mmCIF file of C-alpha atoms in Angstrom:
data_model
loop_
_atom_site.group_PDB
_atom_site.id
_atom_site.type_symbol
_atom_site.label_atom_id
_atom_site.label_comp_id
_atom_site.label_asym_id
_atom_site.label_seq_id
_atom_site.Cartn_x
_atom_site.Cartn_y
_atom_site.Cartn_z
ATOM 1 C CA UNK K 240 44.297 19.528 5.907
ATOM 2 C CA UNK K 241 42.629 18.342 9.234
ATOM 3 C CA UNK K 242 42.115 22.148 10.242
ATOM 4 C CA UNK K 243 40.790 22.446 7.144
ATOM 5 C CA UNK K 244 38.266 19.554 7.453
ATOM 6 C CA UNK K 245 37.009 20.651 11.018
ATOM 7 C CA UNK K 246 36.444 23.790 9.676
ATOM 8 C CA UNK K 247 33.713 23.144 7.417
ATOM 9 C CA UNK K 248 32.394 20.872 9.698
ATOM 10 C CA UNK K 249 31.776 23.888 11.710
ATOM 11 C CA UNK K 250 30.549 25.061 8.767
ATOM 12 C CA UNK K 251 28.275 22.903 7.445
ATOM 13 C CA UNK K 252 26.583 22.109 11.380
ATOM 14 C CA UNK K 253 25.711 26.200 11.274
ATOM 15 C CA UNK K 254 24.344 25.949 7.895
ATOM 16 C CA UNK K 255 22.306 22.690 9.040
ATOM 17 C CA UNK K 256 21.414 24.956 12.057
ATOM 18 C CA UNK K 257 20.215 27.814 9.527
ATOM 19 C CA UNK K 258 18.126 25.355 7.594
ATOM 20 C CA UNK K 259 16.884 23.936 11.118
ATOM 21 C CA UNK K 260 15.969 27.637 11.208
ATOM 22 C CA UNK K 261 14.471 27.742 8.236
ATOM 23 C CA UNK K 262 12.074 24.739 8.549
ATOM 24 C CA UNK K 263 10.450 26.167 11.092
ATOM 25 C CA UNK K 264 8.669 29.002 10.293
ATOM 26 C CA UNK K 265 6.350 26.505 8.155
ATOM 27 C CA UNK K 266 6.506 23.616 10.892
ATOM 28 C CA UNK K 267 4.922 26.528 13.354
ATOM 29 C CA UNK K 268 2.343 27.974 11.147
ATOM 30 C CA UNK K 269 0.795 23.764 9.401
ATOM 31 C CA UNK K 270 1.302 22.376 12.472
ATOM 32 C CA UNK K 271 3.070 19.020 10.546
ATOM 33 C CA UNK K 272 6.523 18.548 12.341
ATOM 34 C CA UNK K 273 6.862 15.340 11.252
ATOM 35 C CA UNK K 274 6.802 16.361 7.556
ATOM 36 C CA UNK K 275 9.598 18.829 7.616
ATOM 37 C CA UNK K 276 11.451 17.275 10.638
ATOM 38 C CA UNK K 277 11.626 14.108 7.802
ATOM 39 C CA UNK K 278 13.252 16.349 5.284
ATOM 40 C CA UNK K 279 15.552 18.040 7.341
ATOM 41 C CA UNK K 280 17.134 14.682 8.524
ATOM 42 C CA UNK K 281 17.091 13.535 4.345
ATOM 43 C CA UNK K 282 18.845 17.108 3.329
ATOM 44 C CA UNK K 283 21.469 16.396 7.161
ATOM 45 C CA UNK K 284 21.864 12.999 5.931
ATOM 46 C CA UNK K 285 23.074 13.961 2.441
ATOM 47 C CA UNK K 286 24.230 16.997 3.238
ATOM 48 C CA UNK K 287 26.562 14.987 5.750
ATOM 49 C CA UNK K 288 27.377 11.899 3.330
ATOM 50 C CA UNK K 289 28.809 14.078 1.025
ATOM 51 C CA UNK K 290 30.697 15.989 3.551
ATOM 52 C CA UNK K 291 32.655 12.513 4.832
ATOM 53 C CA UNK K 292 33.096 11.968 1.083
ATOM 54 C CA UNK K 293 34.833 14.965 0.001
ATOM 55 C CA UNK K 294 37.056 15.149 3.568
ATOM 56 C CA UNK K 295 37.636 12.268 4.600
ATOM 57 C CA UNK K 296 36.742 9.887 1.654
ATOM 58 C CA UNK K 297 33.595 8.130 3.051
ATOM 59 C CA UNK K 298 35.551 7.238 6.412
ATOM 60 C CA UNK K 299 32.945 8.323 9.472
ATOM 61 C CA UNK K 300 35.367 10.385 12.469
ATOM 62 C CA UNK K 301 33.624 10.577 15.470
ATOM 63 C CA UNK K 302 35.495 14.588 15.277
ATOM 64 C CA UNK K 303 34.225 15.684 12.177
ATOM 65 C CA UNK K 304 30.491 14.495 13.885
ATOM 66 C CA UNK K 305 31.601 16.356 17.082
ATOM 67 C CA UNK K 306 31.975 19.413 15.539
ATOM 68 C CA UNK K 307 29.434 19.476 13.212
ATOM 69 C CA UNK K 308 27.215 18.953 16.118
ATOM 70 C CA UNK K 309 29.302 22.308 18.047
ATOM 71 C CA UNK K 310 28.459 24.013 14.964
ATOM 72 C CA UNK K 311 24.385 23.249 14.739
ATOM 73 C CA UNK K 312 24.637 24.101 18.669
ATOM 74 C CA UNK K 313 26.238 27.422 18.136
ATOM 75 C CA UNK K 314 24.012 27.939 15.749
ATOM 76 C CA UNK K 315 21.039 27.240 17.350
ATOM 77 C CA UNK K 316 21.844 28.576 20.765
ATOM 78 C CA UNK K 317 23.690 32.516 19.091
ATOM 79 C CA UNK K 318 20.854 33.208 15.790
ATOM 80 C CA UNK K 319 18.750 30.161 16.737
ATOM 81 C CA UNK K 320 18.191 31.891 19.407
ATOM 82 C CA UNK K 321 17.026 35.177 18.315
ATOM 83 C CA UNK K 322 15.429 34.277 14.932
ATOM 84 C CA UNK K 323 12.824 32.162 16.984
ATOM 85 C CA UNK K 324 11.244 34.442 18.931
ATOM 86 C CA UNK K 325 10.205 36.073 15.652
ATOM 87 C CA UNK K 326 9.051 32.850 14.137
ATOM 88 C CA UNK K 327 7.047 32.573 16.473
ATOM 89 C CA UNK K 328 5.487 35.997 16.458
ATOM 90 C CA UNK K 329 5.128 35.775 12.935
ATOM 91 C CA UNK K 330 3.528 32.691 12.086
ATOM 92 C CA UNK K 331 0.875 33.871 15.177
ATOM 93 C CA UNK K 332 -0.084 36.176 12.392
ATOM 94 C CA UNK K 333 0.374 34.384 9.306
ATOM 95 C CA UNK K 334 -2.419 31.381 11.430
ATOM 96 C CA UNK K 335 -4.884 33.927 11.639
ATOM 97 C CA UNK K 336 -4.519 35.734 8.562
ATOM 98 C CA UNK K 337 -5.130 31.618 7.111
ATOM 99 C CA UNK K 338 -8.124 31.245 9.326
ATOM 100 C CA UNK K 339 -9.513 34.950 7.358
ATOM 101 C CA UNK K 340 -8.609 33.368 4.313
ATOM 102 C CA UNK K 341 -10.178 29.950 5.009
ATOM 103 C CA UNK K 342 -13.518 31.468 6.140
ATOM 104 C CA UNK K 343 -13.890 33.608 2.911
ATOM 105 C CA UNK K 344 -13.080 30.742 0.976
ATOM 106 C CA UNK K 345 -15.068 28.492 2.519
ATOM 107 C CA UNK K 346 -18.347 31.579 2.414
ATOM 108 C CA UNK K 347 -17.528 31.136 -1.787
ATOM 109 C CA UNK K 348 -17.481 27.192 -1.522
ATOM 110 C CA UNK K 349 -20.829 27.342 0.390
ATOM 111 C CA UNK K 350 -22.620 29.766 -1.552
ATOM 112 C CA UNK K 351 -21.950 27.666 -4.973
ATOM 113 C CA UNK K 352 -22.743 24.882 -3.239
ATOM 114 C CA UNK K 353 -26.243 26.196 -2.376
ATOM 115 C CA UNK K 354 -26.607 27.931 -5.695
ATOM 116 C CA UNK K 355 -25.942 24.058 -6.968
ATOM 117 C CA UNK K 356 -28.385 22.766 -5.052
ATOM 118 C CA UNK K 357 -30.855 24.614 -5.731
ATOM 119 C CA UNK K 358 -30.568 24.014 -8.925
ATOM 120 C CA UNK K 359 -30.507 20.886 -8.492
ATOM 121 C CA UNK K 360 -33.764 20.801 -6.282
ATOM 122 C CA UNK K 361 -35.700 23.182 -8.472
ATOM 123 C CA UNK K 362 -34.215 20.295 -11.628
ATOM 124 C CA UNK K 363 -35.929 17.207 -10.149
ATOM 125 C CA UNK K 364 -38.812 19.425 -9.039
ATOM 126 C CA UNK K 365 -39.812 20.183 -12.045
ATOM 127 C CA UNK K 366 -38.769 17.224 -13.764
ATOM 128 C CA UNK K 367 -40.032 14.723 -10.873
ATOM 129 C CA UNK K 368 -43.213 16.128 -11.282
ATOM 130 C CA UNK K 369 -46.854 14.114 -12.309
ATOM 131 C CA UNK K 370 -49.351 14.662 -15.028
ATOM 132 C CA UNK K 371 -52.541 14.922 -14.587
ATOM 133 C CA UNK K 372 -54.342 11.729 -16.621
ATOM 134 C CA UNK K 373 -50.776 10.236 -17.042
ATOM 135 C CA UNK K 374 -51.441 6.936 -16.204
ATOM 136 C CA UNK K 375 -51.057 6.743 -12.275
ATOM 137 C CA UNK K 376 -53.852 8.085 -11.361
ATOM 138 C CA UNK K 377 -56.683 10.004 -12.710
ATOM 139 C CA UNK K 378 -56.800 12.695 -14.547
ATOM 140 C CA UNK K 379 -59.667 15.579 -13.738
ATOM 141 C CA UNK K 380 -60.945 15.079 -16.935
ATOM 142 C CA UNK K 381 -61.814 11.498 -15.996
ATOM 143 C CA UNK K 382 -64.233 11.882 -12.508
ATOM 144 C CA UNK K 383 -66.111 13.933 -14.596
#
């Protein structure tokens, strides 16, 4: 029973390493480390809590926690090390594409703004004109 629990602890650590690796790409693309780290820690806390409930009836044992950390480090220094360089290159390409998309989107928004602005200016000019002889100034007929 203890061997099975330790095996699943290593497996859980490896799974948490995979989850951490899964959140690495959005962290690199969006430069928002706090949100994705916070999300990872919530997921890992729930997973470790469920593990302790299943295998130890909720009792926290340092040996199990040690094996979870070993599983995490095993994934990080093997497959995580390989995927990190791939994710860095991929995130650079995605950032360039996102930059191009945002430039195009800004151009579209700017053209829509220009159309709106021109319509608003013309409407102000047409409604804001004073008619000659409207009471604010002398009309052409009154000067003669």
